[in-house]
Amino acid sequence: MWPRHKVGAMTDQAPATESDTSDIPEVPGKPTSASRTTLSHIMTHNDTNLLGTVHGGVIMKLVDDAAGAVAGRHSGGPAVTASMDEMAFLEPVRVGDLVHVKAQVNWTGRTSMEVGVRVLAERWNESTPPTQVGSAYLVFAAVDADGKPRRVPPVLPETEKDRRRYQEAQIRRTHRLARRRAIMELREKRAAEGLDD
């Protein structure tokens, strides 16, 4: 596992200065479709929670696996999970469901990227269309063999849907940075007032 302080410094969670990546060479862009991935898995009794439906943690692992594959493919090497935003469970998943986890890069920074994930489920033995059961957004940081940040190729949106996802990802990034800044300011204020958490 990568050290937390290194990952945090490489993502849009803690904005890097331009000099932090000035020695990292530019890389050519890649279209969204170049790394888009679908991971499929049949849910079994081993995946259930105490209520008899598939455990949310099982779905989250599939989401992280698919998103990690996309991040690695897009960046051309190792990428580590820095954060997960808005994991939404829309419908329960049952034993016997064939779950499809579809992931793609929505946005890229210098060394980080947002991966959007949709989770679909269908009965393994029926030909009905799959139902969306979840969604999530994850931020990955590209790293080299020493755990140092490395530049990622810019993502090149190909369709109107890709362009919309890119714009929405920029909004989420702005909100993540504003939230982090507000929390840090509050902590500094409390520390200055002598309030120890």
PDB file of C-alpha atoms in Angstrom, residues 83-182:
ATOM      1  CA  SER A  83     -10.386   9.077  -2.988  1.00  0.00           C
ATOM      2  CA  MET A  84     -13.874   7.808  -3.725  1.00  0.00           C
ATOM      3  CA  ASP A  85     -16.707  10.280  -4.186  1.00  0.00           C
ATOM      4  CA  GLU A  86     -20.441   9.773  -4.196  1.00  0.00           C
ATOM      5  CA  MET A  87     -20.680   5.981  -4.051  1.00  0.00           C
ATOM      6  CA  ALA A  88     -24.407   5.604  -4.575  1.00  0.00           C
ATOM      7  CA  PHE A  89     -26.277   2.308  -4.149  1.00  0.00           C
ATOM      8  CA  LEU A  90     -29.479   2.636  -6.160  1.00  0.00           C
ATOM      9  CA  GLU A  91     -30.910  -0.900  -5.972  1.00  0.00           C
ATOM     10  CA  PRO A  92     -30.006  -4.039  -3.997  1.00  0.00           C
ATOM     11  CA  VAL A  93     -27.933  -6.700  -5.741  1.00  0.00           C
ATOM     12  CA  ARG A  94     -28.944 -10.342  -5.196  1.00  0.00           C
ATOM     13  CA  VAL A  95     -27.268 -13.702  -5.317  1.00  0.00           C
ATOM     14  CA  GLY A  96     -27.398 -14.877  -8.931  1.00  0.00           C
ATOM     15  CA  ASP A  97     -27.099 -11.387 -10.375  1.00  0.00           C
ATOM     16  CA  LEU A  98     -24.536 -10.869 -13.101  1.00  0.00           C
ATOM     17  CA  VAL A  99     -22.960  -7.531 -12.198  1.00  0.00           C
ATOM     18  CA  HIS A 100     -21.284  -5.380 -14.847  1.00  0.00           C
ATOM     19  CA  VAL A 101     -19.004  -2.580 -13.648  1.00  0.00           C
ATOM     20  CA  LYS A 102     -18.361  -0.060 -16.430  1.00  0.00           C
ATOM     21  CA  ALA A 103     -15.595   2.494 -15.914  1.00  0.00           C
ATOM     22  CA  GLN A 104     -13.931   5.278 -17.881  1.00  0.00           C
ATOM     23  CA  VAL A 105     -11.668   8.273 -17.307  1.00  0.00           C
ATOM     24  CA  ASN A 106     -13.816  11.403 -17.086  1.00  0.00           C
ATOM     25  CA  TRP A 107     -11.135  14.030 -16.376  1.00  0.00           C
ATOM     26  CA  THR A 108      -7.380  14.322 -16.001  1.00  0.00           C
ATOM     27  CA  GLY A 109      -5.100  16.726 -14.180  1.00  0.00           C
ATOM     28  CA  ARG A 110      -1.308  16.695 -14.303  1.00  0.00           C
ATOM     29  CA  THR A 111      -0.841  13.524 -12.237  1.00  0.00           C
ATOM     30  CA  SER A 112      -4.362  12.539 -11.233  1.00  0.00           C
ATOM     31  CA  MET A 113      -7.527  11.455 -12.978  1.00  0.00           C
ATOM     32  CA  GLU A 114     -11.196  11.017 -12.145  1.00  0.00           C
ATOM     33  CA  VAL A 115     -12.725   7.682 -13.119  1.00  0.00           C
ATOM     34  CA  GLY A 116     -16.506   7.402 -13.397  1.00  0.00           C
ATOM     35  CA  VAL A 117     -18.117   4.036 -12.705  1.00  0.00           C
ATOM     36  CA  ARG A 118     -21.618   2.671 -13.405  1.00  0.00           C
ATOM     37  CA  VAL A 119     -22.741  -0.608 -11.829  1.00  0.00           C
ATOM     38  CA  LEU A 120     -25.404  -2.650 -13.673  1.00  0.00           C
ATOM     39  CA  ALA A 121     -27.035  -5.932 -12.657  1.00  0.00           C
ATOM     40  CA  GLU A 122     -29.087  -8.551 -14.482  1.00  0.00           C
ATOM     41  CA  ARG A 123     -30.221 -12.060 -13.615  1.00  0.00           C
ATOM     42  CA  TRP A 124     -27.647 -14.570 -14.801  1.00  0.00           C
ATOM     43  CA  ASN A 125     -30.260 -16.787 -16.444  1.00  0.00           C
ATOM     44  CA  GLU A 126     -32.634 -14.184 -17.901  1.00  0.00           C
ATOM     45  CA  SER A 127     -32.419 -12.039 -21.024  1.00  0.00           C
ATOM     46  CA  THR A 128     -33.938  -8.900 -19.498  1.00  0.00           C
ATOM     47  CA  PRO A 129     -31.968  -5.658 -19.837  1.00  0.00           C
ATOM     48  CA  PRO A 130     -29.593  -4.836 -16.968  1.00  0.00           C
ATOM     49  CA  THR A 131     -30.634  -2.307 -14.320  1.00  0.00           C
ATOM     50  CA  GLN A 132     -28.309   0.377 -12.980  1.00  0.00           C
ATOM     51  CA  VAL A 133     -27.720  -0.444  -9.307  1.00  0.00           C
ATOM     52  CA  GLY A 134     -24.916   1.950  -8.408  1.00  0.00           C
ATOM     53  CA  SER A 135     -22.451   4.623  -9.431  1.00  0.00           C
ATOM     54  CA  ALA A 136     -19.267   6.183  -8.114  1.00  0.00           C
ATOM     55  CA  TYR A 137     -16.479   8.617  -8.907  1.00  0.00           C
ATOM     56  CA  LEU A 138     -12.909   7.830  -7.886  1.00  0.00           C
ATOM     57  CA  VAL A 139      -9.735   9.902  -8.054  1.00  0.00           C
ATOM     58  CA  PHE A 140      -6.526   8.038  -8.902  1.00  0.00           C
ATOM     59  CA  ALA A 141      -2.956   9.278  -8.744  1.00  0.00           C
ATOM     60  CA  ALA A 142      -0.392   7.979 -11.226  1.00  0.00           C
ATOM     61  CA  VAL A 143       2.885   6.975  -9.580  1.00  0.00           C
ATOM     62  CA  ASP A 144       6.250   5.652 -10.664  1.00  0.00           C
ATOM     63  CA  ALA A 145       8.153   2.718  -9.130  1.00  0.00           C
ATOM     64  CA  ASP A 146       9.308   4.964  -6.259  1.00  0.00           C
ATOM     65  CA  GLY A 147       5.796   6.186  -5.460  1.00  0.00           C
ATOM     66  CA  LYS A 148       6.492   9.618  -6.944  1.00  0.00           C
ATOM     67  CA  PRO A 149       3.861  11.357  -9.066  1.00  0.00           C
ATOM     68  CA  ARG A 150       4.064  10.971 -12.810  1.00  0.00           C
ATOM     69  CA  ARG A 151       2.231  12.874 -15.488  1.00  0.00           C
ATOM     70  CA  VAL A 152      -0.887  11.323 -17.006  1.00  0.00           C
ATOM     71  CA  PRO A 153      -2.003  11.723 -20.612  1.00  0.00           C
ATOM     72  CA  PRO A 154      -4.782  14.285 -21.010  1.00  0.00           C
ATOM     73  CA  VAL A 155      -8.101  12.568 -21.659  1.00  0.00           C
ATOM     74  CA  LEU A 156      -9.633  13.453 -25.016  1.00  0.00           C
ATOM     75  CA  PRO A 157     -13.460  13.298 -24.797  1.00  0.00           C
ATOM     76  CA  GLU A 158     -14.937  11.813 -27.972  1.00  0.00           C
ATOM     77  CA  THR A 159     -18.704  12.198 -27.633  1.00  0.00           C
ATOM     78  CA  GLU A 160     -21.127  14.746 -26.228  1.00  0.00           C
ATOM     79  CA  LYS A 161     -21.647  12.413 -23.257  1.00  0.00           C
ATOM     80  CA  ASP A 162     -17.871  12.308 -22.678  1.00  0.00           C
ATOM     81  CA  ARG A 163     -17.701  16.124 -22.836  1.00  0.00           C
ATOM     82  CA  ARG A 164     -20.571  16.423 -20.327  1.00  0.00           C
ATOM     83  CA  ARG A 165     -18.800  13.986 -17.983  1.00  0.00           C
ATOM     84  CA  TYR A 166     -15.582  15.988 -18.304  1.00  0.00           C
ATOM     85  CA  GLN A 167     -17.379  19.226 -17.351  1.00  0.00           C
ATOM     86  CA  GLU A 168     -19.171  17.572 -14.430  1.00  0.00           C
ATOM     87  CA  ALA A 169     -15.848  16.142 -13.208  1.00  0.00           C
ATOM     88  CA  GLN A 170     -14.379  19.654 -13.160  1.00  0.00           C
ATOM     89  CA  ILE A 171     -17.287  20.766 -10.939  1.00  0.00           C
ATOM     90  CA  ARG A 172     -16.679  17.842  -8.552  1.00  0.00           C
ATOM     91  CA  ARG A 173     -12.959  18.725  -8.426  1.00  0.00           C
ATOM     92  CA  THR A 174     -13.767  22.345  -7.563  1.00  0.00           C
ATOM     93  CA  HIS A 175     -16.071  21.163  -4.762  1.00  0.00           C
ATOM     94  CA  ARG A 176     -13.461  18.714  -3.402  1.00  0.00           C
ATOM     95  CA  LEU A 177     -10.835  21.464  -3.262  1.00  0.00           C
ATOM     96  CA  ALA A 178     -13.228  23.978  -1.669  1.00  0.00           C
ATOM     97  CA  ARG A 179     -14.351  21.426   0.938  1.00  0.00           C
ATOM     98  CA  ARG A 180     -10.759  20.538   1.811  1.00  0.00           C
ATOM     99  CA  ARG A 181      -9.772  24.215   2.037  1.00  0.00           C
ATOM    100  CA  ALA A 182     -12.748  25.015   4.311  1.00  0.00           C
TER     101      ALA A 182
END
